[in-house]
Short mmCIF file of C-alpha atoms in Angstrom, two decimals:
data_model
loop_
_atom_site.label_atom_id
_atom_site.label_comp_id
_atom_site.label_asym_id
_atom_site.label_seq_id
_atom_site.Cartn_x
_atom_site.Cartn_y
_atom_site.Cartn_z
CA MET A 1 15.61 57.39 -4.94
CA PRO A 2 15.19 55.75 -8.35
CA LYS A 3 16.39 57.74 -11.33
CA PRO A 4 13.71 59.24 -13.63
CA TYR A 5 14.27 56.68 -16.38
CA ALA A 6 13.93 53.89 -13.77
CA ARG A 7 10.71 55.37 -12.47
CA LEU A 8 9.23 55.51 -15.98
CA ALA A 9 10.35 51.85 -16.57
CA ASP A 10 8.62 50.90 -13.40
CA ARG A 11 5.41 52.39 -14.58
CA ILE A 12 5.51 50.49 -17.84
CA ALA A 13 6.46 47.27 -16.01
CA ALA A 14 3.36 47.69 -13.84
CA ARG A 15 1.18 47.97 -16.95
CA ILE A 16 2.77 44.82 -18.35
CA ALA A 17 2.38 42.92 -15.10
CA THR A 18 -1.33 43.78 -14.88
CA GLY A 19 -1.99 42.87 -18.50
CA GLU A 20 -2.79 46.48 -19.55
CA LEU A 21 0.05 46.07 -21.98
CA PRO A 22 -0.42 42.40 -23.34
CA ILE A 23 2.06 40.11 -25.04
CA GLY A 24 3.11 41.57 -28.34
CA ALA A 25 1.88 45.10 -27.60
CA ARG A 26 4.01 47.58 -29.49
CA LEU A 27 5.49 50.55 -27.52
CA PRO A 28 5.66 53.87 -29.31
CA PRO A 29 8.84 54.83 -31.05
CA GLN A 30 11.39 56.35 -28.62
CA ARG A 31 11.13 59.90 -30.11
CA ARG A 32 7.38 59.89 -29.76
CA PHE A 33 7.60 58.48 -26.25
CA ALA A 34 10.06 61.18 -25.29
CA TYR A 35 7.76 63.86 -26.65
CA GLU A 36 4.67 62.37 -24.82
CA GLN A 37 6.56 62.18 -21.60
CA GLY A 38 8.33 65.51 -21.81
CA ILE A 39 11.72 63.96 -21.56
CA ALA A 40 14.88 63.92 -23.62
CA VAL A 41 15.32 61.34 -26.34
CA SER A 42 18.41 60.05 -24.46
CA THR A 43 16.24 59.49 -21.39
CA ALA A 44 13.69 57.64 -23.47
CA SER A 45 16.44 55.47 -24.76
CA ARG A 46 17.49 54.67 -21.15
CA VAL A 47 13.79 53.63 -20.36
CA TYR A 48 13.67 51.23 -23.25
CA GLU A 49 17.15 49.79 -22.41
CA GLU A 50 16.09 49.29 -18.84
CA LEU A 51 12.93 47.46 -20.00
CA ARG A 52 15.00 45.24 -22.18
CA ASN A 53 17.53 44.49 -19.35
CA ARG A 54 14.58 43.39 -17.26
CA GLY A 55 13.38 41.14 -20.06
CA LEU A 56 10.10 42.96 -20.33
CA VAL A 57 10.44 43.95 -23.98
CA SER A 58 12.21 42.95 -27.19
CA GLY A 59 12.85 44.78 -30.40
CA GLU A 60 14.51 44.83 -33.74
CA VAL A 61 15.83 47.83 -35.71
CA GLY A 62 12.98 48.91 -38.09
CA ARG A 63 10.35 46.74 -36.48
CA GLY A 64 9.79 48.51 -33.12
CA THR A 65 9.73 47.47 -29.41
CA TYR A 66 7.25 44.91 -28.22
CA VAL A 67 6.11 43.44 -24.90
CA ALA A 68 8.06 40.15 -24.46
CA ASN A 69 6.24 36.95 -23.95
CA ARG A 70 8.02 35.78 -20.69
CA PHE A 71 6.64 38.64 -18.72
CA ALA A 72 2.96 38.13 -19.71
CA PRO A 73 0.56 37.84 -16.78
CA LEU A 74 0.08 34.31 -15.51
CA ASP A 75 -3.07 32.52 -16.30
CA PRO A 76 -5.36 33.21 -13.16
CA ALA A 77 -6.16 29.57 -13.09
CA VAL A 78 -2.79 28.65 -11.60
CA GLN A 79 -3.49 31.10 -8.69
CA GLU A 80 -7.16 30.37 -7.98
CA PRO A 81 -9.26 27.23 -7.91
CA SER A 82 -10.46 26.31 -11.39
CA ARG A 83 -14.01 25.80 -12.34
CA ALA A 84 -13.39 22.20 -13.46
CA GLY A 85 -15.29 19.38 -11.86
CA ILE A 86 -12.08 17.80 -10.54
CA ASP A 87 -9.28 20.30 -9.75
CA LEU A 88 -5.95 18.64 -9.86
CA GLU A 89 -4.27 22.05 -10.46
CA ILE A 90 -4.40 23.73 -6.97
CA MET A 91 -2.46 22.02 -4.13
CA PHE A 92 -5.34 21.65 -1.62
CA ARG A 93 -5.89 18.46 0.25
CA LEU A 94 -8.39 18.21 3.20
CA SER A 95 -10.15 15.01 3.95
CA ALA A 96 -13.70 14.90 5.43
CA GLN A 97 -12.25 13.77 8.77
CA ALA A 98 -9.83 16.64 8.88
CA ARG A 99 -12.53 19.08 8.01
CA GLY A 100 -14.64 17.84 10.91
CA ASP A 101 -11.75 17.98 13.32
CA ILE A 102 -10.99 21.59 12.37
CA ALA A 103 -14.64 22.49 12.73
CA ALA A 104 -14.79 21.00 16.26
CA SER A 105 -11.51 22.64 17.31
CA THR A 106 -12.56 26.02 15.95
CA ALA A 107 -15.98 25.80 17.66
CA GLN A 108 -14.15 25.04 20.94
CA PHE A 109 -11.92 28.17 20.43
CA PHE A 110 -14.92 30.51 19.92
CA ARG A 111 -16.78 29.07 22.90
CA SER A 112 -13.97 30.11 25.12
CA GLU A 113 -13.19 33.74 26.02
CA LEU A 114 -11.61 35.56 23.13
CA PRO A 115 -8.15 37.03 24.06
CA ASP A 116 -8.09 40.77 23.92
CA TRP A 117 -5.01 40.65 21.61
CA ALA A 118 -6.91 38.48 19.14
CA ALA A 119 -9.25 41.45 18.30
CA ALA A 120 -6.21 43.87 17.71
CA PRO A 121 -5.15 45.12 14.25
CA SER A 122 -2.97 42.95 12.05
CA SER A 123 0.61 42.77 13.06
CA VAL A 124 3.87 41.11 12.02
CA THR A 125 4.20 39.49 15.52
CA GLY A 126 2.01 38.25 18.24
CA PRO A 127 2.19 37.50 22.01
CA MET A 128 5.18 35.38 23.01
CA GLY A 129 2.97 32.29 23.60
CA ALA A 130 1.68 32.41 20.13
CA MET A 131 5.07 32.94 18.60
CA ARG A 132 6.55 30.01 20.53
CA ALA A 133 3.75 27.87 19.24
CA LEU A 134 4.35 28.90 15.71
CA ALA A 135 8.13 28.56 16.00
CA GLY A 136 7.61 25.01 17.22
CA VAL A 137 5.73 24.18 13.99
CA MET A 138 8.64 25.61 11.97
CA GLY A 139 11.20 23.63 13.88
CA ALA A 140 12.82 20.51 12.11
CA ARG A 141 15.05 17.71 12.89
CA GLY A 142 18.26 19.11 14.29
CA HIS A 143 17.02 22.74 13.99
CA SER A 144 14.94 24.89 16.18
CA VAL A 145 13.44 28.31 15.28
CA SER A 146 13.71 31.13 17.78
CA PRO A 147 10.35 32.95 18.38
CA GLU A 148 12.28 36.18 18.46
CA CYS A 149 13.29 35.86 14.74
CA LEU A 150 9.76 34.87 13.60
CA LEU A 151 7.53 37.18 11.61
CA CYS A 152 3.86 36.52 10.54
CA ALA A 153 2.27 37.11 7.14
CA GLY A 154 -1.22 36.57 6.02
CA ASN A 155 -0.20 33.39 4.18
CA GLY A 156 2.76 31.76 2.48
CA LYS A 157 2.32 33.76 -0.80
CA GLN A 158 2.53 37.08 1.16
CA ALA A 159 5.57 35.80 2.93
CA ILE A 160 7.30 35.29 -0.48
CA SER A 161 6.19 38.78 -1.62
CA ALA A 162 7.53 40.37 1.50
CA CYS A 163 10.86 38.58 1.22
CA PHE A 164 11.19 39.41 -2.41
CA SER A 165 10.46 43.06 -1.73
CA ALA A 166 12.86 43.17 1.13
CA LEU A 167 15.82 41.65 -0.67
CA ALA A 168 15.59 43.00 -4.25
CA PRO A 169 14.87 46.57 -5.47
CA ARG A 170 12.84 47.23 -8.56
CA GLY A 171 15.14 46.13 -11.46
CA GLY A 172 16.90 43.78 -9.06
CA ARG A 173 17.53 40.02 -9.71
CA ILE A 174 16.63 36.90 -7.80
CA ALA A 175 17.86 33.50 -8.87
CA VAL A 176 15.25 30.66 -8.81
CA GLU A 177 14.87 27.09 -10.05
CA ALA A 178 14.33 27.08 -13.78
CA LEU A 179 10.81 25.57 -13.03
CA THR A 180 9.44 27.20 -9.97
CA TYR A 181 6.32 28.16 -7.98
CA PRO A 182 4.05 30.25 -10.25
CA TYR A 183 3.28 32.74 -7.59
CA ALA A 184 7.01 33.49 -7.22
CA ILE A 185 7.08 34.32 -10.91
CA ALA A 186 3.85 36.43 -10.58
CA THR A 187 5.06 38.48 -7.67
CA ALA A 188 8.53 39.07 -9.12
CA ARG A 189 6.83 40.47 -12.27
CA LEU A 190 4.56 42.74 -10.17
CA LEU A 191 7.55 43.97 -8.16
CA GLY A 192 9.65 44.61 -11.20
CA ILE A 193 12.19 41.88 -10.20
CA GLU A 194 14.06 39.81 -12.80
CA LEU A 195 14.16 36.11 -12.12
CA VAL A 196 17.33 34.31 -13.21
CA PRO A 197 16.68 30.52 -13.91
CA LEU A 198 19.04 28.03 -12.32
CA GLN A 199 19.97 24.66 -13.86
CA LEU A 200 18.46 21.59 -12.15
CA ASP A 201 19.38 18.01 -11.82
CA GLU A 202 17.68 15.04 -10.06
CA GLU A 203 18.31 16.77 -6.61
CA GLY A 204 17.30 20.38 -7.65
CA VAL A 205 19.58 23.35 -7.91
CA MET A 206 23.18 22.55 -8.82
CA PRO A 207 25.70 24.25 -6.54
CA ASP A 208 28.08 25.11 -9.40
CA ALA A 209 25.25 26.84 -11.25
CA LEU A 210 24.19 28.68 -8.21
CA ALA A 211 27.87 29.88 -7.62
CA GLN A 212 28.27 31.10 -11.12
CA THR A 213 24.97 33.01 -11.02
CA ALA A 214 25.88 34.51 -7.72
CA ARG A 215 29.18 35.86 -9.22
CA ARG A 216 27.27 37.39 -12.17
CA GLY A 217 25.22 39.34 -9.61
CA VAL A 218 21.90 38.46 -8.01
CA ASP A 219 20.30 39.90 -4.85
CA ALA A 220 19.01 36.61 -3.41
CA VAL A 221 17.92 33.08 -4.37
CA TYR A 222 14.55 31.42 -3.88
CA LEU A 223 14.65 27.69 -3.35
CA GLN A 224 12.32 24.74 -2.60
CA PRO A 225 14.83 22.10 -1.11
CA THR A 226 12.15 19.58 -0.25
CA LEU A 227 9.64 18.08 -2.73
CA GLN A 228 10.13 20.86 -5.14
CA SER A 229 7.12 21.83 -7.21
CA PRO A 230 6.46 20.83 -9.98
CA LEU A 231 9.22 18.15 -10.36
CA VAL A 232 9.05 16.59 -6.93
CA LEU A 233 12.80 16.99 -6.38
CA THR A 234 14.44 16.75 -2.90
CA MET A 235 18.04 17.81 -2.01
CA SER A 236 20.16 15.24 -0.23
CA GLN A 237 21.91 16.18 2.95
CA ALA A 238 25.22 16.39 0.87
CA ARG A 239 23.46 18.69 -1.65
CA ARG A 240 22.11 20.96 1.07
CA ALA A 241 25.57 21.26 2.62
CA ALA A 242 27.10 22.12 -0.83
CA VAL A 243 24.44 24.77 -1.38
CA ALA A 244 24.91 26.20 2.09
CA ASP A 245 28.68 26.46 1.40
CA VAL A 246 27.91 28.48 -1.79
CA LEU A 247 25.67 30.86 0.20
CA ARG A 248 28.41 31.44 2.83
CA ARG A 249 31.19 31.82 0.30
CA GLU A 250 29.31 34.20 -2.05
CA ASN A 251 27.60 36.00 0.84
CA LEU A 252 24.29 35.27 -0.83
CA THR A 253 20.86 35.17 0.97
CA ALA A 254 18.54 32.26 0.23
CA ILE A 255 14.71 32.25 0.76
CA GLU A 256 14.08 28.62 1.69
CA ASP A 257 10.44 27.70 1.05
CA ARG A 258 9.68 24.89 3.48
CA VAL A 259 5.99 24.64 2.85
CA TYR A 260 6.29 20.88 1.97
CA GLY A 261 8.75 20.25 4.79
CA PHE A 262 6.21 18.66 7.11
CA LEU A 263 5.70 15.86 4.51
CA ARG A 264 9.39 14.91 4.59
CA PRO A 265 11.17 16.30 7.62
CA ALA A 266 14.81 17.07 6.96
CA VAL A 267 17.58 19.35 8.21
CA PRO A 268 16.89 22.70 6.44
CA LEU A 269 19.38 24.84 4.75
CA ALA A 270 18.93 27.41 7.57
CA ALA A 271 20.57 24.97 9.97
CA LEU A 272 23.72 24.87 7.71
CA ALA A 273 23.93 28.62 6.94
CA PRO A 274 21.80 30.42 9.53
CA ASP A 275 22.97 33.94 8.78
CA HIS A 276 22.22 33.40 5.01
CA VAL A 277 18.81 31.86 4.93
CA ILE A 278 15.35 33.20 5.48
CA GLN A 279 12.90 30.40 6.02
CA ILE A 280 9.29 30.43 4.75
CA ASP A 281 6.45 28.27 5.87
CA SER A 282 2.71 28.44 6.30
CA LEU A 283 -0.32 26.49 7.64
CA SER A 284 -1.84 26.28 4.11
CA LYS A 285 -0.54 22.94 3.18
CA ARG A 286 -0.35 21.61 6.76
CA LEU A 287 -3.93 22.50 7.52
CA MET A 288 -5.98 24.44 5.01
CA PRO A 289 -5.57 27.60 2.89
CA GLY A 290 -8.94 29.01 3.90
CA LEU A 291 -7.59 30.53 7.09
CA SER A 292 -3.88 30.50 7.14
CA VAL A 293 -0.78 32.21 8.66
CA GLY A 294 2.45 32.70 6.81
CA LEU A 295 5.66 32.21 8.77
CA ILE A 296 9.01 33.87 8.13
CA ALA A 297 12.15 33.07 10.16
CA ALA A 298 14.65 35.77 9.36
CA PRO A 299 18.22 36.21 10.67
CA ASP A 300 19.01 39.53 12.38
CA ARG A 301 20.57 40.94 9.26
CA HIS A 302 17.29 40.75 7.36
CA HIS A 303 14.72 40.87 10.14
CA GLY A 304 14.00 44.56 10.16
CA ALA A 305 13.86 44.77 6.31
CA VAL A 306 11.32 41.97 5.99
CA ALA A 307 9.22 43.38 8.82
CA ARG A 308 9.10 46.72 7.06
CA ALA A 309 8.17 45.02 3.79
CA LEU A 310 5.31 43.06 5.53
CA ARG A 311 3.93 46.37 6.86
CA ALA A 312 4.33 48.33 3.66
CA GLY A 313 2.67 45.70 1.60
CA GLY A 314 -0.12 45.18 4.01
CA TRP A 315 0.92 41.61 4.32
CA MET A 316 0.72 41.14 8.05
CA ALA A 317 -1.29 38.34 9.65
CA SER A 318 -4.60 39.12 11.28
CA ALA A 319 -4.37 38.72 15.08
CA LEU A 320 -7.45 36.43 15.11
CA SER A 321 -5.74 34.09 12.55
CA VAL A 322 -2.61 33.98 14.83
CA ALA A 323 -4.73 33.31 17.96
CA LEU A 324 -6.61 30.56 16.17
CA ALA A 325 -3.42 29.07 14.83
CA GLN A 326 -1.98 28.94 18.33
CA HIS A 327 -5.20 27.18 19.55
CA TRP A 328 -4.96 24.58 16.72
CA ILE A 329 -1.24 23.97 17.54
CA ASP A 330 -1.62 23.82 21.31
CA GLU A 331 -4.68 21.50 21.07
CA GLY A 332 -2.62 19.07 18.85
CA LEU A 333 -4.79 19.47 15.77
CA VAL A 334 -1.98 20.57 13.45
CA ALA A 335 0.19 17.58 14.41
CA ARG A 336 -2.64 15.11 14.00
CA ILE A 337 -3.60 16.44 10.50
CA GLU A 338 0.03 16.41 9.45
CA VAL A 339 0.21 12.71 10.24
CA ALA A 340 -3.06 11.99 8.51
CA LYS A 341 -1.90 13.92 5.32
CA ARG A 342 1.29 11.83 5.22
CA GLY A 343 -0.82 8.75 5.30
CA GLU A 344 -3.13 10.10 2.65
CA ALA A 345 -0.14 10.91 0.43
CA GLU A 346 1.11 7.30 0.48
CA GLN A 347 -2.42 5.98 -0.46
CA MET A 348 -2.83 8.46 -3.33
CA PHE A 349 0.63 7.82 -4.63
CA ALA A 350 0.09 4.08 -4.77
CA ILE A 351 -3.07 4.70 -6.79
CA ALA A 352 -1.22 7.19 -9.13
CA GLU A 353 1.62 4.65 -9.75
CA THR A 354 -0.98 2.11 -10.90
CA ALA A 355 -3.19 4.44 -12.94
CA LEU A 356 -0.28 6.24 -14.63
CA SER A 357 1.87 3.16 -15.11
CA ARG A 358 2.03 3.63 -18.92
CA LEU A 359 3.17 7.22 -18.59
CA ALA A 360 6.39 8.82 -17.41
CA PHE A 361 5.13 9.80 -13.95
CA THR A 362 7.33 11.18 -11.17
CA GLY A 363 6.18 11.37 -7.63
CA ALA A 364 6.84 10.21 -4.10
CA PRO A 365 5.01 8.47 -1.31
CA ASP A 366 5.34 11.49 0.92
CA ALA A 367 4.38 14.15 -1.70
CA LEU A 368 1.03 15.68 -2.50
CA HIS A 369 1.85 16.45 -6.10
CA GLY A 370 3.39 14.62 -9.10
CA TRP A 371 4.73 15.32 -12.59
CA ILE A 372 3.72 13.66 -15.87
CA ALA A 373 6.14 13.94 -18.73
CA LEU A 374 3.81 13.70 -21.79
CA PRO A 375 4.23 11.53 -24.77
CA PRO A 376 5.99 13.38 -27.73
CA ARG A 377 2.68 13.99 -29.55
CA TRP A 378 1.38 16.19 -26.73
CA ARG A 379 2.22 19.71 -25.69
CA GLY A 380 1.54 20.70 -22.06
CA GLU A 381 -0.90 23.43 -22.90
CA SER A 382 -2.97 21.34 -25.38
CA PHE A 383 -3.08 18.46 -23.00
CA ALA A 384 -4.32 20.72 -20.15
CA ALA A 385 -7.03 21.98 -22.52
CA ALA A 386 -7.97 18.47 -23.36
CA CYS A 387 -8.26 17.59 -19.72
CA ALA A 388 -10.43 20.69 -19.08
CA GLU A 389 -12.84 19.56 -21.72
CA VAL A 390 -13.59 16.36 -19.66
CA GLY A 391 -13.78 18.47 -16.40
CA ILE A 392 -10.30 17.95 -15.06
CA ALA A 393 -7.91 20.76 -14.27
CA VAL A 394 -4.11 20.17 -14.45
CA ALA A 395 -1.23 22.60 -14.48
CA PRO A 396 0.89 22.65 -17.68
CA GLY A 397 4.69 23.08 -17.45
CA ARG A 398 4.47 26.59 -18.93
CA ALA A 399 2.98 27.86 -15.68
CA PHE A 400 6.21 26.96 -13.86
CA ALA A 401 8.77 28.08 -16.37
CA VAL A 402 10.75 31.20 -15.73
CA THR A 403 11.95 31.30 -19.33
CA PRO A 404 9.25 30.93 -22.07
CA GLY A 405 9.61 28.09 -24.29
CA ALA A 406 11.99 26.30 -21.82
CA ALA A 407 9.30 24.29 -20.11
CA PRO A 408 9.34 20.48 -20.55
CA SER A 409 6.29 18.93 -22.14
CA GLY A 410 4.44 17.98 -19.05
CA VAL A 411 1.87 18.74 -16.40
CA ARG A 412 1.78 18.75 -12.66
CA ILE A 413 -1.02 17.03 -10.92
CA ALA A 414 -1.99 17.97 -7.34
CA PHE A 415 -3.23 15.28 -4.97
CA SER A 416 -6.40 17.28 -4.07
CA THR A 417 -9.58 15.23 -4.68
CA VAL A 418 -12.17 14.77 -2.01
CA ASP A 419 -11.95 11.03 -1.91
CA LEU A 420 -9.87 8.18 -3.30
CA ALA A 421 -12.52 6.98 -5.76
CA THR A 422 -12.57 10.35 -7.47
CA TRP A 423 -8.78 10.43 -7.45
CA ARG A 424 -8.57 7.03 -9.17
CA PHE A 425 -11.18 8.06 -11.77
CA ALA A 426 -9.45 11.36 -12.50
CA LEU A 427 -6.04 9.73 -13.02
CA GLN A 428 -7.56 7.02 -15.30
CA GLU A 429 -9.09 9.75 -17.41
CA VAL A 430 -5.75 11.63 -17.55
CA ALA A 431 -3.97 8.43 -18.57
CA ARG A 432 -6.54 7.74 -21.25
CA LEU A 433 -6.32 11.12 -22.77
CA ALA A 434 -2.48 10.99 -22.69
CA THR A 435 -2.25 7.63 -24.44
CA GLU A 436 -5.09 8.18 -27.01
CA GLY A 437 -4.59 11.60 -28.51
CA GLY A 438 -2.30 14.59 -28.96
CA ASN A 439 -1.11 17.26 -31.39
#
């Protein structure tokens, strides 16, 4: 059971995570805090020390203790669709053809007799037929996923939350790429977990940096080895082997986010260090986020803990979603839309290369997002604001930065317009703004 000072720190951390205590809010002096809480001054000192160790607060002698900037709540715009006319912020790509195919397949499902189990309460698993179908989706070149090791969450975000919760206690530490998925930052804050940034190069996380961080003490590492967001980095096979070697040598568990793996199939880390990797995937990017299932393939050593976290957090998948996912997979819909999305990615990348030719644009023909390093006169936040004024939403680098002030001056663009004409227009506007103005 957490000690009293840790429980008090947890309560303050929760208030910071929800925004009740905003950036710069001053905490009461330690003696007053001790009096208000009915605790010893020495215990109050431990509470404040714990908050500082987590990076939640900062302070100076004579000035007081203040909520630190890097644990401020994330802008909701990076978690929910923006109200902009053209949203290049949220990763959501679904063509009119795919939408029609999903509608037809779903109608076919509901015209047939609904399986009894599809009306059951939410669960972390489903019937073996459904689990085999989902395991098949997670399989990759040279690596198959056992249905017995598979667990189901409501979506990929819930899968991340469950894995973080299972692997790190409150006050624990998880290593991540220095620029990472904003939801990973958000859920770590909510769970009271400190994120430790890892140095990146052109392939992603550097093995030596990972090894050094592991030796300093972390509970796990969260990685995006394929088409990492926001920088579109992909580990080579040699890099994956080196990272897997670190995991085995340091007895470190990795959470391997494979949500973009269908765009560029590769041997996953789990194939190289099966006892040290939990794989995460979902149907959100493959199909659509509107009705998704999160997938977790956990080795035996972590299977029970992840299952308990899913249940405790209420992060289980609905039985109806699992049944519908099985139908979509068995009917071949998922495979067809995956192929179509890879084709669309190539088309959209070609347009982006042309429209953004005067900018430092990084992307890939098989990715559904790209990164623009802005000209020196721009900051990421001010450029995102300028884009919003003309009805275009983009995600500034700050949203992905684990450490405040360490984000490069750039924005991520998601390949998420309804048609290619809108995509071309949006990128031309982005390019115009980037080359014409700034501050």
